Short mmCIF file of C-alpha atoms in Angstrom, two decimals:
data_model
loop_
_atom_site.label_atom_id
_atom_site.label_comp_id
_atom_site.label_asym_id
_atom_site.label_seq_id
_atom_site.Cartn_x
_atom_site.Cartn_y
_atom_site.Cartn_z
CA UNK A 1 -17.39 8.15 -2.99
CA UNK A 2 -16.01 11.25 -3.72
CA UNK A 3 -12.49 10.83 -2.86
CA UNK A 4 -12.18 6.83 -3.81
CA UNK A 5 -13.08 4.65 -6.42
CA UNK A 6 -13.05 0.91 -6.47
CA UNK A 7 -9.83 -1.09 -7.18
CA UNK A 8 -10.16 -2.89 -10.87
CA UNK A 9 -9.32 -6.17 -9.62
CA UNK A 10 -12.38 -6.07 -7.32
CA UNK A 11 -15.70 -7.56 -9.03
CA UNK A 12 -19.32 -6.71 -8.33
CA UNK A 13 -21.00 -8.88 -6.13
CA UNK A 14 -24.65 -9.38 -6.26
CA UNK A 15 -24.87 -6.73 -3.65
CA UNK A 16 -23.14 -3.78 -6.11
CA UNK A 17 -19.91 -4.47 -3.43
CA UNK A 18 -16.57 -4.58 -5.26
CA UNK A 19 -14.54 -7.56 -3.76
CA UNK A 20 -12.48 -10.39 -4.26
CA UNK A 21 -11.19 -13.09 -1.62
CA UNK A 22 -7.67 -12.99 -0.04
CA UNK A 23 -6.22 -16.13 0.78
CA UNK A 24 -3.03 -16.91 2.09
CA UNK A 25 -1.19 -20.04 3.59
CA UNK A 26 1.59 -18.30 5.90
CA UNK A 27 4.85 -20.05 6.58
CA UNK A 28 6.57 -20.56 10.21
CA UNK A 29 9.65 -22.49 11.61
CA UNK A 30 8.80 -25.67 14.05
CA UNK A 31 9.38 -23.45 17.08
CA UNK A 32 6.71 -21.11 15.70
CA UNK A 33 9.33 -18.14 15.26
CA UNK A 34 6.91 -15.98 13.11
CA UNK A 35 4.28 -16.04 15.85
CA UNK A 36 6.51 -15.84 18.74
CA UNK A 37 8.18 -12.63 17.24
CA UNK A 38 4.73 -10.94 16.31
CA UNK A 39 3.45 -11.82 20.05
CA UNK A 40 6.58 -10.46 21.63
CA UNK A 41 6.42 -7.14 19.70
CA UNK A 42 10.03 -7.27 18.33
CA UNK A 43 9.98 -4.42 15.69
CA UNK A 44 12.89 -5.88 13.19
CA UNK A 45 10.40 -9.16 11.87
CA UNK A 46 9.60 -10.77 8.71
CA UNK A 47 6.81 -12.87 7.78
CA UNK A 48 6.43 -15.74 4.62
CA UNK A 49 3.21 -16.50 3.02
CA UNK A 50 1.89 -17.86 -0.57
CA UNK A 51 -1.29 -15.73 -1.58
CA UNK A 52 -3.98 -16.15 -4.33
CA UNK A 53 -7.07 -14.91 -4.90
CA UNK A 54 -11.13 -15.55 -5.41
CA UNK A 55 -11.39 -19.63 -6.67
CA UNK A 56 -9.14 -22.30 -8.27
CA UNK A 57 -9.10 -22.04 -12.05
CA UNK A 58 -6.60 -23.43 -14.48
CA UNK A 59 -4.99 -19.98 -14.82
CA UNK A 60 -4.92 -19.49 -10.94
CA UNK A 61 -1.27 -17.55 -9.86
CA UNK A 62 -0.25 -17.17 -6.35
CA UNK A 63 2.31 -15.17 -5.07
CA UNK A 64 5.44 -16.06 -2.93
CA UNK A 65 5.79 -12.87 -0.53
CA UNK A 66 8.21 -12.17 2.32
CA UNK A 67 6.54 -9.25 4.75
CA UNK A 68 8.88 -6.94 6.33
CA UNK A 69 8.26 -5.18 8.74
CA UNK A 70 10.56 -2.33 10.57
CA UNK A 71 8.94 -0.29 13.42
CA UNK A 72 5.40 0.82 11.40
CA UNK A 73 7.43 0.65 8.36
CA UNK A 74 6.49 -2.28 5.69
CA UNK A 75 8.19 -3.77 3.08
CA UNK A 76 7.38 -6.66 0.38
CA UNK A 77 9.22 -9.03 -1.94
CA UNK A 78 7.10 -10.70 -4.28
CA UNK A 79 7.16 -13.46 -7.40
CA UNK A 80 4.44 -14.65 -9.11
CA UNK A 81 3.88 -18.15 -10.57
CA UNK A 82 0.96 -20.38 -11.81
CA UNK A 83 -0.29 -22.64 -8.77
CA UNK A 84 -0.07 -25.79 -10.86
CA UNK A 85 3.84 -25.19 -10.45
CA UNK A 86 3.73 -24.60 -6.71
CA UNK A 87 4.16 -27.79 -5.20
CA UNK A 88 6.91 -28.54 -7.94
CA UNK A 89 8.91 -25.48 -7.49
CA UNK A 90 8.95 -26.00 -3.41
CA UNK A 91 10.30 -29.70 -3.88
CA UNK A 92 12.68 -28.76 -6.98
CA UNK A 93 13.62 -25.48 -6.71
CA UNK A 94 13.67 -24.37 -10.65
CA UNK A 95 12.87 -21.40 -10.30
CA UNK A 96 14.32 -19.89 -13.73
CA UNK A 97 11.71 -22.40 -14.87
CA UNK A 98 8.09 -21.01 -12.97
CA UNK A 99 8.82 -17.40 -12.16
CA UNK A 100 6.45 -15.00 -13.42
CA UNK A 101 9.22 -12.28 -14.91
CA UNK A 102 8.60 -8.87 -16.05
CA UNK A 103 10.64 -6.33 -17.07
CA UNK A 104 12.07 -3.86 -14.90
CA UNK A 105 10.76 -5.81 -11.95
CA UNK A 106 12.86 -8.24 -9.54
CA UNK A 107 10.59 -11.33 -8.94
CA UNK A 108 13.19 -13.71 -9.39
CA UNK A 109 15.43 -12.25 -7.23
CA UNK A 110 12.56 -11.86 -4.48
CA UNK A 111 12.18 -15.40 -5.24
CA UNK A 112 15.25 -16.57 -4.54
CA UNK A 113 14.91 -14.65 -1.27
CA UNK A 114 12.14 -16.25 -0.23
CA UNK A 115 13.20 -19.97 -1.07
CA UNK A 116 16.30 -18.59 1.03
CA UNK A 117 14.42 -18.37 4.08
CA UNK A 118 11.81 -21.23 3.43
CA UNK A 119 14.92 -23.51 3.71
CA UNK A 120 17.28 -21.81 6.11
CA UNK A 121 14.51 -21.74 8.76
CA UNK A 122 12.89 -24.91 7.50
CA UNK A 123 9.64 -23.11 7.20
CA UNK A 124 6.18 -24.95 6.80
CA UNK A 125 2.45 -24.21 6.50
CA UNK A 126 1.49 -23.21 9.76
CA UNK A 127 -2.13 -21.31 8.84
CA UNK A 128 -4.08 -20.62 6.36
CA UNK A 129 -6.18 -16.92 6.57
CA UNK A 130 -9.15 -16.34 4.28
CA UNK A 131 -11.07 -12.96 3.98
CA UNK A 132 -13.42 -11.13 1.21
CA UNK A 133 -11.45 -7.77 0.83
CA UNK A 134 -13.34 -4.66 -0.11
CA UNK A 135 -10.61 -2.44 -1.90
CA UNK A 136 -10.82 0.95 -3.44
CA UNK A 137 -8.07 3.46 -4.07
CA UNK A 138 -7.67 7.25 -3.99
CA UNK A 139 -8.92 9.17 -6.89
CA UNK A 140 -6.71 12.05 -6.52
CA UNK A 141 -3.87 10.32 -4.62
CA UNK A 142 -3.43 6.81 -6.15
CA UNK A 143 -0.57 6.23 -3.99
CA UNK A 144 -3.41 5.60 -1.24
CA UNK A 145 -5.39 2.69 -0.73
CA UNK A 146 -8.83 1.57 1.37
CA UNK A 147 -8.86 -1.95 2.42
CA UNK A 148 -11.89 -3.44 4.13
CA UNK A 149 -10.92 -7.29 5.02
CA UNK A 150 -14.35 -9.15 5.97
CA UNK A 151 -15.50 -12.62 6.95
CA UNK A 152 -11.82 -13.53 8.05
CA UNK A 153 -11.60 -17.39 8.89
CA UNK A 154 -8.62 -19.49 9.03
CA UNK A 155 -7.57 -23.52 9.32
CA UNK A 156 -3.96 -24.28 11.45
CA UNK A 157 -1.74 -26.62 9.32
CA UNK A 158 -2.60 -26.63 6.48
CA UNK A 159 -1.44 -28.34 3.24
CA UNK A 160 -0.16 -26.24 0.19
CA UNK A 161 -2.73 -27.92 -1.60
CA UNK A 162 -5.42 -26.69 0.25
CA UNK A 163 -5.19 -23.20 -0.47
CA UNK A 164 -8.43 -23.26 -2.27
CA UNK A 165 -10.14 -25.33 0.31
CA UNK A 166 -12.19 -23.42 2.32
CA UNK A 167 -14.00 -26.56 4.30
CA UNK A 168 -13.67 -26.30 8.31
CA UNK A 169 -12.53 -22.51 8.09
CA UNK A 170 -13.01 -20.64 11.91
CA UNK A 171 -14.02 -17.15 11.57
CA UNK A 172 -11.87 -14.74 12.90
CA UNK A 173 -14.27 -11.60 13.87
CA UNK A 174 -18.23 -12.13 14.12
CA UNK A 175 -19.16 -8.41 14.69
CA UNK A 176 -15.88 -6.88 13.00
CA UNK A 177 -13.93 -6.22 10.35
CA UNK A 178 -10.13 -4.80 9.17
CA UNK A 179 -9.93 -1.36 7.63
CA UNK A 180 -6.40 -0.57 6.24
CA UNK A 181 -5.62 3.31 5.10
CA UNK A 182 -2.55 2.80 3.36
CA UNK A 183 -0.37 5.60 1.41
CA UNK A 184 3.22 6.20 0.56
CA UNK A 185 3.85 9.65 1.50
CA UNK A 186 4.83 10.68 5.15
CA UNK A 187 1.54 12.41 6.23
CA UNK A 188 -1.98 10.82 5.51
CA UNK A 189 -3.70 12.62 2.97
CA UNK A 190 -6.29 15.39 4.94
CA UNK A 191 -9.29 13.42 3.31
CA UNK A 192 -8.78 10.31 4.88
CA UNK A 193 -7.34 11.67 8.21
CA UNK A 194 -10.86 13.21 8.47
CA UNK A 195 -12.30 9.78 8.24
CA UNK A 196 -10.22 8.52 10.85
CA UNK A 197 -11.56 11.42 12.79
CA UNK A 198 -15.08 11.61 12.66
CA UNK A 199 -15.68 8.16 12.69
CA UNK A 200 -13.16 7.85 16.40
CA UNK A 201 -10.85 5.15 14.91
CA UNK A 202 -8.50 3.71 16.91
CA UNK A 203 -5.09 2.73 15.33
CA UNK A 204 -4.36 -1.61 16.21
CA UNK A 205 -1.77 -3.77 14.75
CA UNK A 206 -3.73 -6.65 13.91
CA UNK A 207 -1.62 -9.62 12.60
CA UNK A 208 -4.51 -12.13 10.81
CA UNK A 209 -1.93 -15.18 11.19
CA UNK A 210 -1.10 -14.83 14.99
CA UNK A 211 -5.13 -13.97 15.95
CA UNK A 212 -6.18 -16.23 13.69
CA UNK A 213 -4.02 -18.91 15.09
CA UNK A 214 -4.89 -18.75 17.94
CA UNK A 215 -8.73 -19.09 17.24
CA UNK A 216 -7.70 -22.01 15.14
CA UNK A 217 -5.44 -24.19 17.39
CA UNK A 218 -6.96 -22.62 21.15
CA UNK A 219 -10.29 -21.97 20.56
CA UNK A 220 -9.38 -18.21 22.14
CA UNK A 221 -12.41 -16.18 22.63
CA UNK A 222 -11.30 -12.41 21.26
CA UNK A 223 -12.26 -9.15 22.74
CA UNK A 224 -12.43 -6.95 19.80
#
């Protein structure tokens, strides 16, 4: 791997593959807004979900994100707390009292933001989306990062609880899986472009909460 190098949250698996599991419970209104935007390919959309990572432990955080998205532009507001204080903070709002601050960074603000929305819209679990990621970032150019996002599965309506649950999961993809090239500059670094190249990738906006929604709740054969 000349140009990448694994990402240091990943761990080796018995296989020598660096990866940890994604999961993440996203949030919609009762007239499925979320979905309904995605489907319709509005370009002005945001998305809510709570994400954590690998298994339930008693030090287990999950993150409260909002996913914006403007044209192929993408941008993220994100607060950390412990999942034991999850289900109180989303009945009690005290924030001031969970939030994962740092300094310099805004989490309570994005916070705040997010229980904004999770109220106005009366947002609730809609689907949960699990997937091992394979993640490695750019050696040279740490601004860019490799994602591969395997094994994807999901469960419609599900509780916040359940985030670590991974009983009666559907699997997303049986012969594929989701490679993200992301980077922060306005060209694609020539290394990875070449990738892209050789191996004739073809560039798809894949949303894993619509697809996998629809796998979940309709059974819907995909064509990938």
């Amino acid at each position: 791997m000349a140009f990448v190098q694994p990402d240091s949250y990943a761990l080796k698996n018995e296989q020598g593959i660096h990866q940890y599991t994604v999961r993440s419970i996203y949030l919609d209104s009762l007239d499925m807004e979320c979905y309904n935007q995605k489907e319709s390919g509005i370009q002005l959309r945001r998305k809510l979900r709570i994400r954590g990572y690998n298994q339930l432990d008693n030090d287990s955080k999950v993150v409260l994100e909002i996913k914006r998205k403007i044209g192929s532009r993408i941008k993220k507001h994100r607060a950390s707390l412990y999942f034991n204080d999850l289900d109180d903070m989303l009945r009690n709002a005290k924030l001031e009292d969970v939030i994962i601050t740092q300094p310099g960074k805004e989490a309570l603000d994005d916070a705040r933001r997010f229980f904004f929305h999770l109220k106005k819209k009366q947002y609730r679990p809609s689907n949960l989306v699990v997937y091992e990621r394979e993640a490695y970032h750019g050696k040279m150019d740490q601004g860019v990062r490799i994602t591969f996002d395997k094994d994807i599965r999901s469960r419609i309506s599900p509780k916040i609880e359940t985030l670590y649950d991974d009983r009666n999961l559907k699997r997303l993809f049986y012969n594929h899986f989701v490679l993200e090239i992301k980077y922060f500059t306005n060209n694609m670094p020539l290394w990875a472009k070449s990738l892209v190249q050789e191996f004739k990738l073809r560039n798809d906006a894949i949303s894993k909460y619509t697809i996998g929604y629809d796998v979940s709740k309709f059974n819907q054969k995909l064509t990938y």
